[in-house]
Coordinates of C-alpha atoms and ligand atoms in Angstrom, one line a residue:
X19 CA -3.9 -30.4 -3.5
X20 CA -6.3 -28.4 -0.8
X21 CA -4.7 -25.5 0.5
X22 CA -6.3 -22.6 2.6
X23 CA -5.4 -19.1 4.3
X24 CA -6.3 -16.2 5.0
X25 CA -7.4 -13.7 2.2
X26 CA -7.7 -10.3 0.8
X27 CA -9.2 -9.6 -2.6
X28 CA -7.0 -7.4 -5.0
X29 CA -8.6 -7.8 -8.2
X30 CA -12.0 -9.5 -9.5
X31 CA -13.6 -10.0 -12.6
X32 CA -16.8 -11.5 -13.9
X33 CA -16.4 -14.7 -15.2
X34 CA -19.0 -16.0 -17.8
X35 CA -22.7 -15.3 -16.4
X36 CA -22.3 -16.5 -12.5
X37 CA -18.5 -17.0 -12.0
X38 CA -15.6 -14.8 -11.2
X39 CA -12.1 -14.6 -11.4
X40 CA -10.3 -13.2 -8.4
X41 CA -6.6 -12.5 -8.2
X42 CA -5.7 -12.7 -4.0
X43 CA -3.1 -12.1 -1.4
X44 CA -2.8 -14.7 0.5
X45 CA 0.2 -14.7 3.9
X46 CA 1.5 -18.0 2.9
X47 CA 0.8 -18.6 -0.9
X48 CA 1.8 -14.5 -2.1
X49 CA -0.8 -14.1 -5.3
X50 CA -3.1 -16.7 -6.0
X51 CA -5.6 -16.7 -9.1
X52 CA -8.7 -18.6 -8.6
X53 CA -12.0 -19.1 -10.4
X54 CA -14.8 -19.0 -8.1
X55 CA -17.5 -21.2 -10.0
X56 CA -20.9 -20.0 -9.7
X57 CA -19.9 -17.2 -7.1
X58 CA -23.1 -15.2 -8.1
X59 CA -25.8 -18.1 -7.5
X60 CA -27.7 -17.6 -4.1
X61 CA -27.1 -21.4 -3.3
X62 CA -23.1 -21.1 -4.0
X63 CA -21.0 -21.8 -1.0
X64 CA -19.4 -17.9 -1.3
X65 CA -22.1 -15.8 -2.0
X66 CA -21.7 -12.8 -0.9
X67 CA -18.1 -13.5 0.7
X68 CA -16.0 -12.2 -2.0
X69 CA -15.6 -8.5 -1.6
X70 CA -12.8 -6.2 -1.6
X71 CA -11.4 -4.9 2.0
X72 CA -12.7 -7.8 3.8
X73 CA -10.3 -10.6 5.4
X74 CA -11.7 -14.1 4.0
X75 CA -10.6 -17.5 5.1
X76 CA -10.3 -19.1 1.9
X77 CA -10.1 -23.0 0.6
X78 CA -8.9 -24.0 -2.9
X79 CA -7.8 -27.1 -5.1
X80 CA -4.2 -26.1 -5.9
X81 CA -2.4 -27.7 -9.4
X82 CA 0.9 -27.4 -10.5
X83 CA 0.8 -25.9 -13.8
X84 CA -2.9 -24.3 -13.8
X85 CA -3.3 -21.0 -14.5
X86 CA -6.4 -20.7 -12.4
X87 CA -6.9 -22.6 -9.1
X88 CA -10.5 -23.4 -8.4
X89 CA -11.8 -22.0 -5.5
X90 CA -14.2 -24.6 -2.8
X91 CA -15.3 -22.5 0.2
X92 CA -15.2 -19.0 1.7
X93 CA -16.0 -17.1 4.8
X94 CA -15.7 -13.9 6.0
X95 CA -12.9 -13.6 8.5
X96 CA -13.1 -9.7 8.9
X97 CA -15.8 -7.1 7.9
X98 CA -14.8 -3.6 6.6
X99 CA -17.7 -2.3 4.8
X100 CA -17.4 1.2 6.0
X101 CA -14.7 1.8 3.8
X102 CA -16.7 1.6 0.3
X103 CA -19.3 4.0 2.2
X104 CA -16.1 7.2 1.9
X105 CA -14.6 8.0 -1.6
X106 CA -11.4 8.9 0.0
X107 CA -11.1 5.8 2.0
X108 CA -12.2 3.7 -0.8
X109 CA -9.7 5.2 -2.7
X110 CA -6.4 5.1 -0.7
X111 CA -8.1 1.1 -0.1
X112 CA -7.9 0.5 -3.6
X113 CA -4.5 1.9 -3.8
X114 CA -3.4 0.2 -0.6
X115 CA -4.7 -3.0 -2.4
X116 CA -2.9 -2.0 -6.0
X117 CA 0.7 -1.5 -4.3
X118 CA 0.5 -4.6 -2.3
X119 CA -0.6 -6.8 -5.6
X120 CA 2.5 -5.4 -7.4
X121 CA 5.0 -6.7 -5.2
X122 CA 3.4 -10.1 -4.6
X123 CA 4.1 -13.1 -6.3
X124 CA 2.7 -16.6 -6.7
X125 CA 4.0 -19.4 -4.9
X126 CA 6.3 -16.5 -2.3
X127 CA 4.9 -15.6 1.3
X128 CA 4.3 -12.0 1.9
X129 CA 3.5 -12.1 5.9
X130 CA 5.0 -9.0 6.5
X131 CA 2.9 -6.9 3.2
X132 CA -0.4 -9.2 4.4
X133 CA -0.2 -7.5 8.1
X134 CA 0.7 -4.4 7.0
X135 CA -2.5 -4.3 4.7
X136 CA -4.9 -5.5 7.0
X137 CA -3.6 -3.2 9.6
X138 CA -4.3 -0.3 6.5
X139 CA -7.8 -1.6 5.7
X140 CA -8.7 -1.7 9.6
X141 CA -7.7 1.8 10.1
X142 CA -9.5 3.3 6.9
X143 CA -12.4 1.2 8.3
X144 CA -12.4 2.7 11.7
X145 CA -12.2 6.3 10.1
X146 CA -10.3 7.6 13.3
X147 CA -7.1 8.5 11.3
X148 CA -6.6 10.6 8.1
X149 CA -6.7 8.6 5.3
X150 CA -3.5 10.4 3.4
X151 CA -2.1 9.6 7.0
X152 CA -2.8 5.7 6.9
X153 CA -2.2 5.7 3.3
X154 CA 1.1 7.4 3.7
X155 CA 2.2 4.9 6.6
X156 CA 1.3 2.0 4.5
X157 CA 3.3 3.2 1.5
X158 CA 6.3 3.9 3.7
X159 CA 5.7 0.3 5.5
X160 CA 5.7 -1.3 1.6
X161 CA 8.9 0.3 1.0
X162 CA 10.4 -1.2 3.9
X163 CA 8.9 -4.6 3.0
X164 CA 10.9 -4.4 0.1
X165 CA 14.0 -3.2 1.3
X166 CA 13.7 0.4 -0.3
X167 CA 12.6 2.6 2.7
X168 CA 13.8 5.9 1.9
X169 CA 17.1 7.2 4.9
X170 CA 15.6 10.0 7.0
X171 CA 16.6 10.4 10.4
X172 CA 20.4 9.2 8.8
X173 CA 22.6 10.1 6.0
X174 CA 21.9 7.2 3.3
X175 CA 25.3 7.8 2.3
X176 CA 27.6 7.7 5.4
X177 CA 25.3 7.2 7.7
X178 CA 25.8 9.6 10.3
X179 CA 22.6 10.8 12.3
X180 CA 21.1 14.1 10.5
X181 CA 20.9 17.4 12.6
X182 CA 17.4 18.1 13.3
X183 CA 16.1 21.2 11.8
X184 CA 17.4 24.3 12.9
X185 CA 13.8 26.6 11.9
X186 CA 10.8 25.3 10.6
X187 CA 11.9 26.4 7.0
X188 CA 14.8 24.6 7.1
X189 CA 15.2 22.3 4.4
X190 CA 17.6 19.0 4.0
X191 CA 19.4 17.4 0.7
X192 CA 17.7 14.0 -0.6
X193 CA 18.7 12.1 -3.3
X194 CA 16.0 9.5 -4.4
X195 CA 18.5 7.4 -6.6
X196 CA 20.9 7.4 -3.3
X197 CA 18.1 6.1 -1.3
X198 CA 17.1 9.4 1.3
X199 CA 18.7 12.3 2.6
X200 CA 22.4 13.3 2.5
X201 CA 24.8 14.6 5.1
X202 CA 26.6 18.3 3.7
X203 CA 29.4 16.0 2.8
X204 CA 28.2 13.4 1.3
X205 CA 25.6 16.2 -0.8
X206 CA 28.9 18.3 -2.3
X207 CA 30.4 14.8 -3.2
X208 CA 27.2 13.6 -4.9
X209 CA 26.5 17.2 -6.5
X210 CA 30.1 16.7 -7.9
X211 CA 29.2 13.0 -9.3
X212 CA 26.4 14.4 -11.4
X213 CA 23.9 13.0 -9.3
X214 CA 20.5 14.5 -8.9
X215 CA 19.7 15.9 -5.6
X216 CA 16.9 17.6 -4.1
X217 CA 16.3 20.2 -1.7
X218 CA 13.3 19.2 0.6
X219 CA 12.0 20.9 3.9
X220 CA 13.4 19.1 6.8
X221 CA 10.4 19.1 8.9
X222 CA 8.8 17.2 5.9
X223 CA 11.2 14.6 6.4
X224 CA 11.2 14.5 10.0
X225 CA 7.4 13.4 10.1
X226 CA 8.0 11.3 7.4
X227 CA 10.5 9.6 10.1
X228 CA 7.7 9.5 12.5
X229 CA 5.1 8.1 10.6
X230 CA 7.7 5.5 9.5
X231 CA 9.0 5.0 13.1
X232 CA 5.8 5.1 15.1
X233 CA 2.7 4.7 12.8
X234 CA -0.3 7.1 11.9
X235 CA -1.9 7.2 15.4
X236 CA 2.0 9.3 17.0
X237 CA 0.8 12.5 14.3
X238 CA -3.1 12.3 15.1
X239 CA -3.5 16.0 16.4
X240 CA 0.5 16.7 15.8
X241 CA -0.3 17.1 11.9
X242 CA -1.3 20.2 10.2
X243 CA -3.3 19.8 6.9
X244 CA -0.4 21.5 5.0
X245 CA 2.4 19.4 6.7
X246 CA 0.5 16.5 5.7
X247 CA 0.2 17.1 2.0
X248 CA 4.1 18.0 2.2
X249 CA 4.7 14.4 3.2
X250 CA 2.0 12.7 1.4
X251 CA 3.6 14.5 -1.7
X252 CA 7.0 13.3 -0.7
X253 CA 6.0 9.4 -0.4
X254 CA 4.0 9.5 -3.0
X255 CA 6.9 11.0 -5.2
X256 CA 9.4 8.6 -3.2
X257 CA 7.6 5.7 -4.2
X258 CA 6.8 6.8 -7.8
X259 CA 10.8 6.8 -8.0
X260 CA 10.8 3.1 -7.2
X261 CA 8.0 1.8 -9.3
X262 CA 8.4 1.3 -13.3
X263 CA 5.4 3.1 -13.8
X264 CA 2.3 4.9 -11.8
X265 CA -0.2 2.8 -10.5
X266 CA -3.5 3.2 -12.0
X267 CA -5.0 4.2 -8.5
X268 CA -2.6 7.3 -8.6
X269 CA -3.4 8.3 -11.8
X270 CA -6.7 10.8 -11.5
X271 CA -7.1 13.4 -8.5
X272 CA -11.0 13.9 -6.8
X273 CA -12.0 17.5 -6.5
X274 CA -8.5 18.8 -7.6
X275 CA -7.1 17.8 -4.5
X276 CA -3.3 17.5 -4.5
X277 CA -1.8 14.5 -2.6
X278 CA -4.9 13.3 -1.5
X279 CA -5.4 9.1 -0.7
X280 CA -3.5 7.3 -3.6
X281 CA -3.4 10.3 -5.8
X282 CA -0.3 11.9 -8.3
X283 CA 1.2 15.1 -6.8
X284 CA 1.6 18.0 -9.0
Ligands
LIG324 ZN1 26.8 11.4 4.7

């Protein structure tokens, strides 16, 4: 069976001396596995195609039951080289690339986690945003894919509209295992339940609301540096909650630097 889409690279691995193995997200097939024969041979159909970032229009030979499908042609859709030339936009790439692979599986469209990631990639390409602040948009944008985006303009409780905040230091009950911030009334009755709450500054959560809402491009200017690593710490934490375990790309920190793209907070 011949199939073909639209492609971005997640994972690849040699294969033998002149092949590789490259695990892809596809918008209609989810994660597909495929052995590109002879990818590194100068007269091979895909040299020089397969790289990570770029959108690739992709043709395979599809069997039920195979672990590997075999790959038959490729062609760059989309260029986005500039990314590999920045370590922090390589890195919030690669952990772009990372959170998209875990919540894609064979055989399941993933339209709505394939836009999202081009739309990522582009904008780290471009350079014009922050990349914690198209990093952070994308994580937030994953979440809703999945049906976890974290309550914070409403109670996730009662869901009653939360009061904006009162001073800049104000700061706002959440609850990650209640899914986002609480009302007063609905915080005392999950204090009394034994559940864990947090305080967190409201203003945190308020541009987390925006970069949810609106995208990276509404805080461009609007941002401080602090603020941002406030709500990079916050998704980053947020999302932590919701996967198993840590993704490998948020693992190791560059230069020390807290909540920068794809990395742990403290
Ligand atoms: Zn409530």
């Amino acid at each position: 069976m011949i199939r073909s889409d639209r492609a971005l690279i997640l994972r690849r691995f040699a294969y033998g001396e002149t092949s590789l193995v490259l695990h892809v997200l596809t918008p209609s097939f989810g994660r597909v596995h495929l052995l590109a024969k002879g990818a590194y041979r100068p007269t091979s159909r895909y040299y020089a195609v397969l790289d990570l970032f770029d959108t690739l229009e992709l043709e395979w030979s599809h069997a039920a039951g195979r672990e590997l499908d075999t790959l038959r042609a490729g062609d760059l859709a989309r260029r986005r080289l500039a990314i590999s030339s920045d370590l922090f936009r390589y890195r919030a790439g690669l952990a772009a690339l990372e959170l998209a692979g875990l919540a894609a599986q064979e055989g399941q469209p993933v339209r709505g986690l394939f836009a999202r990631l081009e739309h990522v990639l582009d904008e780290l390409a471009e350079a014009r945003i922050d990349a914690r602040l198209a990093l952070s948009a994308f994580e937030l944008g994953f979440l809703a894919e999945l049906g976890l985006a974290p309550a914070l303009a409403r109670c996730a409780a009662c869901g009653r509209v939360a009061p904006p905040a009162a001073s800049p230091r104000a700061s706002s009950v959440f609850s990650p295992g209640a899914g986002g911030r609480l009302c007063r009334r609905c915080a005392e009755e999950a204090r009394a339940s034994g559940r864990r709450v947090f305080a967190l500054s409201t203003r945190t959560l308020e541009l987390a609301a925006e970069l949810a809402n609106d995208g990276p491009e509404a805080l461009v200017g609007r941002i401080s540096d602090a603020e941002l690593e406030k709500v990079r710490a916050f998704v980053v934490r947020f999302l932590e909650y919701h996967l198993e375990s840590r993704p490998k790309s948020y693992r190791r920190t560059v230069g020390g630097v807290a909540g920068a793209p794809g990395f742990a907070t403290p």
